[in-house]
PDB file of C-alpha atoms in Angstrom:
ATOM      1  CA  UNK A  71      -0.080   0.045   0.108  1.00 58.00           C
ATOM      2  CA  UNK A  72       1.328   3.235  -0.992  1.00 69.00           C
ATOM      3  CA  UNK A  73       0.363   6.586   0.155  1.00 79.00           C
ATOM      4  CA  UNK A  74       0.062  10.260  -0.887  1.00 84.00           C
ATOM      5  CA  UNK A  75      -0.046  13.644   0.525  1.00 90.00           C
ATOM      6  CA  UNK A  76      -3.074  16.188   0.267  1.00 91.00           C
ATOM      7  CA  UNK A  77      -2.707  19.592   1.304  1.00 95.00           C
ATOM      8  CA  UNK A  78      -5.955  21.098   2.438  1.00 96.00           C
ATOM      9  CA  UNK A  79      -8.018  24.167   3.791  1.00 98.00           C
ATOM     10  CA  UNK A  80     -10.991  23.320   6.102  1.00 98.00           C
ATOM     11  CA  UNK A  81     -13.858  25.864   6.154  1.00 98.00           C
ATOM     12  CA  UNK A  82     -17.410  25.702   7.112  1.00 98.00           C
ATOM     13  CA  UNK A  83     -20.741  27.952   6.278  1.00 98.00           C
ATOM     14  CA  UNK A  84     -23.018  27.816   9.660  1.00 98.00           C
ATOM     15  CA  UNK A  85     -21.114  24.981  10.584  1.00 97.00           C
ATOM     16  CA  UNK A  86     -21.564  22.807   7.216  1.00 97.00           C
ATOM     17  CA  UNK A  87     -17.900  21.944   7.222  1.00 97.00           C
ATOM     18  CA  UNK A  88     -15.804  21.468   4.067  1.00 98.00           C
ATOM     19  CA  UNK A  89     -12.131  20.425   2.943  1.00 98.00           C
ATOM     20  CA  UNK A  90     -11.266  22.792   0.106  1.00 97.00           C
ATOM     21  CA  UNK A  91      -8.363  20.909  -2.019  1.00 97.00           C
ATOM     22  CA  UNK A  92      -6.602  23.438  -4.681  1.00 96.00           C
ATOM     23  CA  UNK A  93      -6.294  21.361  -7.885  1.00 95.00           C
ATOM     24  CA  UNK A  94      -5.930  24.533 -10.480  1.00 94.00           C
ATOM     25  CA  UNK A  95      -5.470  22.128 -13.791  1.00 93.00           C
ATOM     26  CA  UNK A  96      -7.235  18.970 -12.362  1.00 90.00           C
ATOM     27  CA  UNK A  97      -3.786  17.212 -12.586  1.00 89.00           C
ATOM     28  CA  UNK A  98      -2.322  17.823  -8.812  1.00 88.00           C
ATOM     29  CA  UNK A  99      -4.747  15.094  -7.248  1.00 82.00           C
ATOM     30  CA  UNK A 100      -5.835  12.480 -10.051  1.00 74.00           C
ATOM     31  CA  UNK A 101      -6.041   9.983  -6.976  1.00 73.00           C
ATOM     32  CA  UNK A 102      -8.959  12.056  -5.343  1.00 84.00           C
ATOM     33  CA  UNK A 103     -11.668   9.467  -5.995  1.00 90.00           C
ATOM     34  CA  UNK A 104     -14.296   8.341  -3.909  1.00 93.00           C
ATOM     35  CA  UNK A 105     -12.245   6.390  -1.300  1.00 92.00           C
ATOM     36  CA  UNK A 106     -10.021   9.276  -1.020  1.00 92.00           C
ATOM     37  CA  UNK A 107     -12.601  11.644   0.096  1.00 94.00           C
ATOM     38  CA  UNK A 108     -14.187   9.234   2.009  1.00 95.00           C
ATOM     39  CA  UNK A 109     -10.698   9.003   4.133  1.00 93.00           C
ATOM     40  CA  UNK A 110     -10.455  12.953   4.134  1.00 95.00           C
ATOM     41  CA  UNK A 111     -13.916  13.325   5.605  1.00 96.00           C
ATOM     42  CA  UNK A 112     -13.870  10.671   8.027  1.00 95.00           C
ATOM     43  CA  UNK A 113     -13.716  11.991  11.399  1.00 95.00           C
ATOM     44  CA  UNK A 114     -11.322   9.474  12.759  1.00 92.00           C
ATOM     45  CA  UNK A 115      -9.179   8.354  10.224  1.00 90.00           C
ATOM     46  CA  UNK A 116      -9.136  11.571   8.358  1.00 93.00           C
ATOM     47  CA  UNK A 117      -9.350  15.567   8.922  1.00 96.00           C
ATOM     48  CA  UNK A 118     -13.474  15.247   9.142  1.00 96.00           C
ATOM     49  CA  UNK A 119     -15.920  17.233   7.131  1.00 97.00           C
ATOM     50  CA  UNK A 120     -19.262  17.258   5.205  1.00 96.00           C
ATOM     51  CA  UNK A 121     -17.728  17.383   1.927  1.00 96.00           C
ATOM     52  CA  UNK A 122     -14.769  18.106  -0.309  1.00 97.00           C
ATOM     53  CA  UNK A 123     -14.634  21.127  -2.250  1.00 97.00           C
ATOM     54  CA  UNK A 124     -12.118  20.732  -5.405  1.00 96.00           C
ATOM     55  CA  UNK A 125     -10.883  23.657  -6.425  1.00 97.00           C
ATOM     56  CA  UNK A 126     -10.468  23.520 -10.215  1.00 96.00           C
ATOM     57  CA  UNK A 127     -10.615  25.755 -13.312  1.00 96.00           C
ATOM     58  CA  UNK A 128     -13.640  25.327 -15.128  1.00 96.00           C
ATOM     59  CA  UNK A 129     -12.223  24.165 -18.515  1.00 94.00           C
ATOM     60  CA  UNK A 130     -10.193  21.362 -16.839  1.00 93.00           C
ATOM     61  CA  UNK A 131     -13.011  19.419 -15.694  1.00 90.00           C
ATOM     62  CA  UNK A 132     -15.611  17.736 -18.208  1.00 90.00           C
ATOM     63  CA  UNK A 133     -18.667  18.967 -16.152  1.00 91.00           C
ATOM     64  CA  UNK A 134     -17.472  22.596 -16.196  1.00 92.00           C
ATOM     65  CA  UNK A 135     -16.584  22.877 -19.535  1.00 92.00           C
ATOM     66  CA  UNK A 136     -20.211  24.246 -21.132  1.00 93.00           C
ATOM     67  CA  UNK A 137     -19.486  27.267 -18.589  1.00 94.00           C
ATOM     68  CA  UNK A 138     -15.810  27.940 -19.102  1.00 91.00           C
ATOM     69  CA  UNK A 139     -16.874  31.316 -20.765  1.00 91.00           C
ATOM     70  CA  UNK A 140     -18.844  32.630 -17.912  1.00 95.00           C
ATOM     71  CA  UNK A 141     -16.498  31.620 -14.771  1.00 96.00           C
ATOM     72  CA  UNK A 142     -13.165  30.660 -14.160  1.00 96.00           C
ATOM     73  CA  UNK A 143     -13.461  28.530 -11.457  1.00 97.00           C
ATOM     74  CA  UNK A 144     -15.603  25.232 -10.956  1.00 97.00           C
ATOM     75  CA  UNK A 145     -16.759  23.700  -7.357  1.00 97.00           C
ATOM     76  CA  UNK A 146     -16.111  20.124  -7.780  1.00 96.00           C
ATOM     77  CA  UNK A 147     -18.315  18.970  -5.120  1.00 95.00           C
ATOM     78  CA  UNK A 148     -18.030  15.847  -3.242  1.00 95.00           C
ATOM     79  CA  UNK A 149     -20.210  14.394  -0.304  1.00 94.00           C
ATOM     80  CA  UNK A 150     -18.702  12.637   2.399  1.00 95.00           C
ATOM     81  CA  UNK A 151     -19.533   9.212   1.367  1.00 94.00           C
ATOM     82  CA  UNK A 152     -17.407  10.127  -1.638  1.00 94.00           C
ATOM     83  CA  UNK A 153     -20.792  10.778  -3.732  1.00 94.00           C
ATOM     84  CA  UNK A 154     -20.889  13.506  -6.588  1.00 93.00           C
ATOM     85  CA  UNK A 155     -23.127  16.321  -5.396  1.00 89.00           C
ATOM     86  CA  UNK A 156     -24.646  18.915  -8.098  1.00 90.00           C
ATOM     87  CA  UNK A 157     -24.481  21.890  -5.568  1.00 92.00           C
ATOM     88  CA  UNK A 158     -23.956  23.114  -2.045  1.00 94.00           C
ATOM     89  CA  UNK A 159     -25.176  26.470  -1.061  1.00 94.00           C
ATOM     90  CA  UNK A 160     -23.071  26.614   2.068  1.00 97.00           C
ATOM     91  CA  UNK A 161     -20.129  25.145   0.105  1.00 97.00           C
ATOM     92  CA  UNK A 162     -20.256  27.601  -2.460  1.00 98.00           C
ATOM     93  CA  UNK A 163     -19.635  30.897  -0.325  1.00 98.00           C
ATOM     94  CA  UNK A 164     -16.423  28.850   1.326  1.00 98.00           C
ATOM     95  CA  UNK A 165     -15.477  28.333  -2.241  1.00 98.00           C
ATOM     96  CA  UNK A 166     -15.617  31.883  -2.763  1.00 98.00           C
ATOM     97  CA  UNK A 167     -14.024  32.798   0.173  1.00 97.00           C
ATOM     98  CA  UNK A 168     -11.029  30.350  -0.346  1.00 98.00           C
ATOM     99  CA  UNK A 169     -10.764  32.139  -3.904  1.00 97.00           C
ATOM    100  CA  UNK A 170     -10.876  35.708  -2.314  1.00 96.00           C
ATOM    101  CA  UNK A 171      -8.237  34.722   0.300  1.00 95.00           C
ATOM    102  CA  UNK A 172      -5.687  33.142  -2.149  1.00 95.00           C
ATOM    103  CA  UNK A 173      -6.160  36.295  -4.470  1.00 94.00           C
ATOM    104  CA  UNK A 174      -7.576  34.012  -7.011  1.00 95.00           C
ATOM    105  CA  UNK A 175     -10.290  36.317  -8.095  1.00 92.00           C
ATOM    106  CA  UNK A 176     -11.236  40.409  -7.265  1.00 82.00           C
ATOM    107  CA  UNK A 177     -13.036  40.241  -3.544  1.00 74.00           C
ATOM    108  CA  UNK A 178     -14.679  43.658  -4.176  1.00 76.00           C
ATOM    109  CA  UNK A 179     -17.322  42.736  -6.145  1.00 83.00           C
ATOM    110  CA  UNK A 180     -19.263  39.511  -7.652  1.00 92.00           C
ATOM    111  CA  UNK A 181     -17.585  36.201  -8.509  1.00 95.00           C
ATOM    112  CA  UNK A 182     -19.061  33.840 -10.796  1.00 96.00           C
ATOM    113  CA  UNK A 183     -18.779  30.040  -9.691  1.00 97.00           C
ATOM    114  CA  UNK A 184     -19.478  27.143 -11.833  1.00 97.00           C
ATOM    115  CA  UNK A 185     -21.034  24.340 -10.175  1.00 96.00           C
ATOM    116  CA  UNK A 186     -22.858  21.239 -11.682  1.00 95.00           C
ATOM    117  CA  UNK A 187     -26.105  22.898 -11.213  1.00 93.00           C
ATOM    118  CA  UNK A 188     -25.103  26.095 -13.220  1.00 94.00           C
ATOM    119  CA  UNK A 189     -23.499  29.479 -12.398  1.00 96.00           C
ATOM    120  CA  UNK A 190     -23.806  30.577  -8.993  1.00 97.00           C
ATOM    121  CA  UNK A 191     -22.668  34.084  -8.554  1.00 97.00           C
ATOM    122  CA  UNK A 192     -21.193  35.116  -5.361  1.00 97.00           C
ATOM    123  CA  UNK A 193     -21.698  38.897  -3.956  1.00 96.00           C
ATOM    124  CA  UNK A 194     -19.095  40.009  -1.070  1.00 96.00           C
ATOM    125  CA  UNK A 195     -21.152  41.838   1.228  1.00 95.00           C
ATOM    126  CA  UNK A 196     -19.415  44.980   3.418  1.00 93.00           C
ATOM    127  CA  UNK A 197     -20.255  43.160   6.712  1.00 95.00           C
ATOM    128  CA  UNK A 198     -18.282  39.918   5.622  1.00 94.00           C
ATOM    129  CA  UNK A 199     -21.132  37.934   4.690  1.00 97.00           C
ATOM    130  CA  UNK A 200     -21.406  36.337   1.228  1.00 97.00           C
ATOM    131  CA  UNK A 201     -24.529  36.302  -0.777  1.00 98.00           C
ATOM    132  CA  UNK A 202     -25.235  33.576  -3.586  1.00 98.00           C
ATOM    133  CA  UNK A 203     -28.040  33.547  -6.276  1.00 98.00           C
ATOM    134  CA  UNK A 204     -29.144  30.305  -6.012  1.00 97.00           C
ATOM    135  CA  UNK A 205     -31.434  30.263  -9.324  1.00 96.00           C
ATOM    136  CA  UNK A 206     -35.143  29.763  -9.163  1.00 97.00           C
ATOM    137  CA  UNK A 207     -36.663  26.790  -7.119  1.00 97.00           C
ATOM    138  CA  UNK A 208     -38.683  24.177  -8.889  1.00 96.00           C
ATOM    139  CA  UNK A 209     -41.373  22.352  -7.505  1.00 95.00           C
ATOM    140  CA  UNK A 210     -41.668  18.790  -9.187  1.00 91.00           C
ATOM    141  CA  UNK A 211     -45.047  17.240  -8.895  1.00 84.00           C
ATOM    142  CA  UNK A 212     -45.146  15.269  -5.627  1.00 74.00           C
ATOM    143  CA  UNK A 213     -48.618  14.548  -5.014  1.00 75.00           C
ATOM    144  CA  UNK A 214     -48.838  12.230  -2.162  1.00 89.00           C
ATOM    145  CA  UNK A 215     -45.487  12.556  -0.960  1.00 95.00           C
ATOM    146  CA  UNK A 216     -44.805  11.450   2.705  1.00 96.00           C
ATOM    147  CA  UNK A 217     -41.750  11.416   4.603  1.00 96.00           C
ATOM    148  CA  UNK A 218     -40.952   9.381   7.821  1.00 96.00           C
ATOM    149  CA  UNK A 219     -37.965   9.344  10.395  1.00 96.00           C
ATOM    150  CA  UNK A 220     -38.131   9.006  14.012  1.00 93.00           C
ATOM    151  CA  UNK A 221     -41.411   6.800  14.027  1.00 93.00           C
ATOM    152  CA  UNK A 222     -43.401   9.662  12.586  1.00 96.00           C
ATOM    153  CA  UNK A 223     -44.762  10.519   9.143  1.00 97.00           C
ATOM    154  CA  UNK A 224     -45.550  14.047   7.483  1.00 98.00           C
ATOM    155  CA  UNK A 225     -46.649  15.406   4.437  1.00 96.00           C
ATOM    156  CA  UNK A 226     -43.637  16.700   2.174  1.00 97.00           C
ATOM    157  CA  UNK A 227     -42.937  19.092  -0.813  1.00 96.00           C
ATOM    158  CA  UNK A 228     -40.195  18.177  -3.227  1.00 96.00           C
ATOM    159  CA  UNK A 229     -38.162  21.437  -4.278  1.00 97.00           C
ATOM    160  CA  UNK A 230     -35.793  21.697  -6.754  1.00 96.00           C
ATOM    161  CA  UNK A 231     -32.860  23.581  -5.970  1.00 96.00           C
ATOM    162  CA  UNK A 232     -30.491  21.976  -8.363  1.00 91.00           C
ATOM    163  CA  UNK A 233     -30.318  19.282  -6.017  1.00 93.00           C
ATOM    164  CA  UNK A 234     -33.265  17.460  -4.990  1.00 95.00           C
ATOM    165  CA  UNK A 235     -35.157  18.312  -1.540  1.00 96.00           C
ATOM    166  CA  UNK A 236     -38.123  17.394   0.396  1.00 97.00           C
ATOM    167  CA  UNK A 237     -39.562  19.638   2.834  1.00 98.00           C
ATOM    168  CA  UNK A 238     -41.804  18.249   5.700  1.00 98.00           C
ATOM    169  CA  UNK A 239     -43.663  21.024   8.362  1.00 98.00           C
ATOM    170  CA  UNK A 240     -43.137  19.435  11.849  1.00 97.00           C
ATOM    171  CA  UNK A 241     -44.661  20.623  15.053  1.00 97.00           C
ATOM    172  CA  UNK A 242     -41.079  20.462  17.046  1.00 97.00           C
ATOM    173  CA  UNK A 243     -37.738  19.943  15.846  1.00 97.00           C
ATOM    174  CA  UNK A 244     -37.215  17.004  18.175  1.00 97.00           C
ATOM    175  CA  UNK A 245     -40.040  15.156  16.406  1.00 96.00           C
ATOM    176  CA  UNK A 246     -38.029  13.152  13.869  1.00 96.00           C
ATOM    177  CA  UNK A 247     -35.753  11.604  16.442  1.00 95.00           C
ATOM    178  CA  UNK A 248     -31.886  11.401  15.839  1.00 93.00           C
ATOM    179  CA  UNK A 249     -31.879  11.030  12.007  1.00 92.00           C
ATOM    180  CA  UNK A 250     -29.107   9.052  12.272  1.00 89.00           C
ATOM    181  CA  UNK A 251     -30.445   6.829   9.221  1.00 89.00           C
ATOM    182  CA  UNK A 252     -31.819   8.384   6.259  1.00 91.00           C
ATOM    183  CA  UNK A 253     -35.657   9.440   6.407  1.00 95.00           C
ATOM    184  CA  UNK A 254     -37.737   7.134   4.322  1.00 95.00           C
ATOM    185  CA  UNK A 255     -40.085   8.564   1.668  1.00 95.00           C
ATOM    186  CA  UNK A 256     -42.998   7.412  -0.556  1.00 94.00           C
ATOM    187  CA  UNK A 257     -43.467   7.116  -3.407  1.00 93.00           C
ATOM    188  CA  UNK A 258     -39.724   5.952  -3.694  1.00 90.00           C
ATOM    189  CA  UNK A 259     -39.414   6.389  -7.046  1.00 89.00           C
ATOM    190  CA  UNK A 260     -39.781  10.758  -6.639  1.00 90.00           C
ATOM    191  CA  UNK A 261     -36.076  10.601  -5.794  1.00 93.00           C
ATOM    192  CA  UNK A 262     -34.539   7.970  -7.286  1.00 91.00           C
ATOM    193  CA  UNK A 263     -30.832   8.923  -6.416  1.00 90.00           C
ATOM    194  CA  UNK A 264     -31.823   9.960  -2.846  1.00 92.00           C
ATOM    195  CA  UNK A 265     -32.787  13.303  -1.358  1.00 95.00           C
ATOM    196  CA  UNK A 266     -32.065  15.838   1.096  1.00 95.00           C
ATOM    197  CA  UNK A 267     -34.899  15.819   3.712  1.00 97.00           C
ATOM    198  CA  UNK A 268     -35.586  18.982   5.678  1.00 98.00           C
ATOM    199  CA  UNK A 269     -37.623  19.380   8.590  1.00 98.00           C
ATOM    200  CA  UNK A 270     -39.080  22.896   9.392  1.00 98.00           C
ATOM    201  CA  UNK A 271     -41.021  24.570  12.039  1.00 98.00           C
ATOM    202  CA  UNK A 272     -42.739  27.845  11.855  1.00 97.00           C
ATOM    203  CA  UNK A 273     -40.825  30.278  14.326  1.00 97.00           C
ATOM    204  CA  UNK A 274     -42.745  33.862  13.483  1.00 95.00           C
ATOM    205  CA  UNK A 275     -43.840  36.228  10.480  1.00 94.00           C
ATOM    206  CA  UNK A 276     -41.369  34.853   7.705  1.00 96.00           C
ATOM    207  CA  UNK A 277     -39.056  33.296  10.360  1.00 98.00           C
ATOM    208  CA  UNK A 278     -38.566  29.391  10.343  1.00 98.00           C
ATOM    209  CA  UNK A 279     -36.017  26.852  11.798  1.00 98.00           C
ATOM    210  CA  UNK A 280     -34.884  23.568  10.327  1.00 98.00           C
ATOM    211  CA  UNK A 281     -32.745  20.459  10.831  1.00 98.00           C
ATOM    212  CA  UNK A 282     -31.709  18.689   7.315  1.00 97.00           C
ATOM    213  CA  UNK A 283     -30.493  15.077   6.791  1.00 97.00           C
ATOM    214  CA  UNK A 284     -28.327  15.654   3.541  1.00 95.00           C
ATOM    215  CA  UNK A 285     -28.119  12.956   0.965  1.00 92.00           C
ATOM    216  CA  UNK A 286     -24.624  11.097   1.253  1.00 88.00           C
ATOM    217  CA  UNK A 287     -23.500  13.077   4.566  1.00 92.00           C
ATOM    218  CA  UNK A 288     -26.386  12.209   7.608  1.00 93.00           C
ATOM    219  CA  UNK A 289     -27.710  14.980   9.604  1.00 96.00           C
ATOM    220  CA  UNK A 290     -25.395  18.415   9.172  1.00 96.00           C
ATOM    221  CA  UNK A 291     -25.484  21.649  11.375  1.00 97.00           C
ATOM    222  CA  UNK A 292     -26.635  23.767   8.022  1.00 97.00           C
ATOM    223  CA  UNK A 293     -27.499  23.225   4.270  1.00 96.00           C
ATOM    224  CA  UNK A 294     -28.005  26.227   2.114  1.00 96.00           C
ATOM    225  CA  UNK A 295     -29.837  24.743  -0.744  1.00 96.00           C
ATOM    226  CA  UNK A 296     -32.039  23.335   2.216  1.00 97.00           C
ATOM    227  CA  UNK A 297     -32.669  26.537   3.780  1.00 98.00           C
ATOM    228  CA  UNK A 298     -33.764  27.885   0.096  1.00 98.00           C
ATOM    229  CA  UNK A 299     -35.935  25.011  -0.520  1.00 98.00           C
ATOM    230  CA  UNK A 300     -37.691  25.692   3.178  1.00 98.00           C
ATOM    231  CA  UNK A 301     -38.355  29.347   2.524  1.00 98.00           C
ATOM    232  CA  UNK A 302     -39.472  29.073  -0.924  1.00 98.00           C
ATOM    233  CA  UNK A 303     -42.090  26.030   0.148  1.00 97.00           C
ATOM    234  CA  UNK A 304     -43.079  28.104   2.990  1.00 98.00           C
ATOM    235  CA  UNK A 305     -43.671  31.618   0.750  1.00 97.00           C
ATOM    236  CA  UNK A 306     -45.503  29.309  -1.556  1.00 96.00           C
ATOM    237  CA  UNK A 307     -47.983  27.625   1.157  1.00 95.00           C
ATOM    238  CA  UNK A 308     -48.614  30.681   2.472  1.00 95.00           C
ATOM    239  CA  UNK A 309     -49.460  32.652  -0.804  1.00 96.00           C
ATOM    240  CA  UNK A 310     -46.031  35.275   0.013  1.00 95.00           C
ATOM    241  CA  UNK A 311     -44.949  36.826  -3.012  1.00 91.00           C
ATOM    242  CA  UNK A 312     -41.696  38.416  -3.963  1.00 93.00           C
ATOM    243  CA  UNK A 313     -40.021  40.407  -2.982  1.00 97.00           C
ATOM    244  CA  UNK A 314     -39.950  38.892   0.412  1.00 97.00           C
ATOM    245  CA  UNK A 315     -36.846  38.074   3.280  1.00 98.00           C
ATOM    246  CA  UNK A 316     -36.728  34.913   5.526  1.00 98.00           C
ATOM    247  CA  UNK A 317     -34.511  34.146   8.559  1.00 98.00           C
ATOM    248  CA  UNK A 318     -34.107  30.491   8.430  1.00 98.00           C
ATOM    249  CA  UNK A 319     -32.535  29.109  11.625  1.00 98.00           C
ATOM    250  CA  UNK A 320     -30.412  25.783  11.420  1.00 98.00           C
ATOM    251  CA  UNK A 321     -28.286  24.144  14.290  1.00 97.00           C
ATOM    252  CA  UNK A 322     -25.235  26.131  13.240  1.00 97.00           C
ATOM    253  CA  UNK A 323     -26.527  29.520  12.705  1.00 98.00           C
ATOM    254  CA  UNK A 324     -28.730  31.733  10.704  1.00 98.00           C
ATOM    255  CA  UNK A 325     -29.157  32.015   6.858  1.00 98.00           C
ATOM    256  CA  UNK A 326     -30.903  34.822   5.116  1.00 98.00           C
ATOM    257  CA  UNK A 327     -32.937  33.813   2.206  1.00 98.00           C
ATOM    258  CA  UNK A 328     -34.573  36.731  -0.071  1.00 98.00           C
ATOM    259  CA  UNK A 329     -37.120  36.074  -2.689  1.00 98.00           C
ATOM    260  CA  UNK A 330     -36.495  37.813  -5.878  1.00 98.00           C
ATOM    261  CA  UNK A 331     -39.468  39.275  -8.436  1.00 97.00           C
ATOM    262  CA  UNK A 332     -37.773  36.979 -10.876  1.00 97.00           C
ATOM    263  CA  UNK A 333     -38.946  34.030  -9.133  1.00 96.00           C
ATOM    264  CA  UNK A 334     -34.928  33.188  -8.264  1.00 97.00           C
ATOM    265  CA  UNK A 335     -33.787  33.382  -4.522  1.00 98.00           C
ATOM    266  CA  UNK A 336     -30.430  34.519  -2.826  1.00 98.00           C
ATOM    267  CA  UNK A 337     -29.141  33.194   0.158  1.00 98.00           C
ATOM    268  CA  UNK A 338     -26.887  35.142   2.419  1.00 98.00           C
ATOM    269  CA  UNK A 339     -24.811  33.973   5.348  1.00 98.00           C
ATOM    270  CA  UNK A 340     -21.037  33.632   6.570  1.00 98.00           C
ATOM    271  CA  UNK A 341     -18.073  31.566   5.298  1.00 98.00           C
ATOM    272  CA  UNK A 342     -15.158  30.997   7.575  1.00 98.00           C
ATOM    273  CA  UNK A 343     -11.812  29.520   6.929  1.00 98.00           C
ATOM    274  CA  UNK A 344     -10.635  27.988  10.012  1.00 98.00           C
ATOM    275  CA  UNK A 345      -7.447  25.568   9.394  1.00 97.00           C
ATOM    276  CA  UNK A 346      -5.260  23.946   6.824  1.00 97.00           C
ATOM    277  CA  UNK A 347      -2.789  21.265   6.843  1.00 97.00           C
ATOM    278  CA  UNK A 348      -1.774  17.851   4.817  1.00 95.00           C
ATOM    279  CA  UNK A 349      -3.006  14.443   4.675  1.00 92.00           C
ATOM    280  CA  UNK A 350      -1.160  11.260   4.110  1.00 89.00           C
ATOM    281  CA  UNK A 351      -3.870   9.444   1.996  1.00 83.00           C
ATOM    282  CA  UNK A 352      -3.822   5.426   1.812  1.00 76.00           C
ATOM    283  CA  UNK A 353      -3.886   4.651  -1.800  1.00 66.00           C
ATOM    284  CA  UNK A 354      -4.386   0.904  -2.728  1.00 58.00           C
TER     285      UNK A 354
END
């Protein structure tokens, strides 16, 4: 068995934590496969994180080449289990913060980031927070969708934020239980590749709290796309029209989701880089 050293930077957005690996030309870490990602993210055998963000030029990765003219950098997002993710709202803020800290982008304005869910513009706010244009929420047909966790079952709403979500309104955030296992949904065919499951409560006018079990990770302290899915589904249920803003409390902090007149949403929150180092990956 051989080893290979990976240099990493760790960061988080409302305690949804990631390891960033700088691989600009896509050739520095050719061995960064699912097994390597699992080792990096393991909180005992590796560094520990909810996912890995490979920082690579858009024209150097096949999934990004269609956006090469619109953004220099591509967020190659992997879940903690090694699976490929389309998009991560907290992750894209941390990704942009990394680009700014490394001097790879002009941190004074808006930076376009390419993702598998499309282009996501990130704006650096004067107060240190970052705002991401998250696109237009979609509401796929989901008649009869129910979600079960902790021995209880709720009606749920399917929301597409570039990745799949199911939102259930609960009476208390403790109701779904420990969320050690993925919630179960029916009909199963609605989400053939799995789903990010949000459980949300109302806390006031345009103010909600939520917990989330993320596909390929487990329960996390926050989910940016999930916060947008919750805000959009609650606004739709209440007949709230844009412009409007929602406060979304997550276990790791607070995010603000703004509904815009063009149907899209923006999400604002912190992004913090916390540590850096190297890890010897076991290969073979």
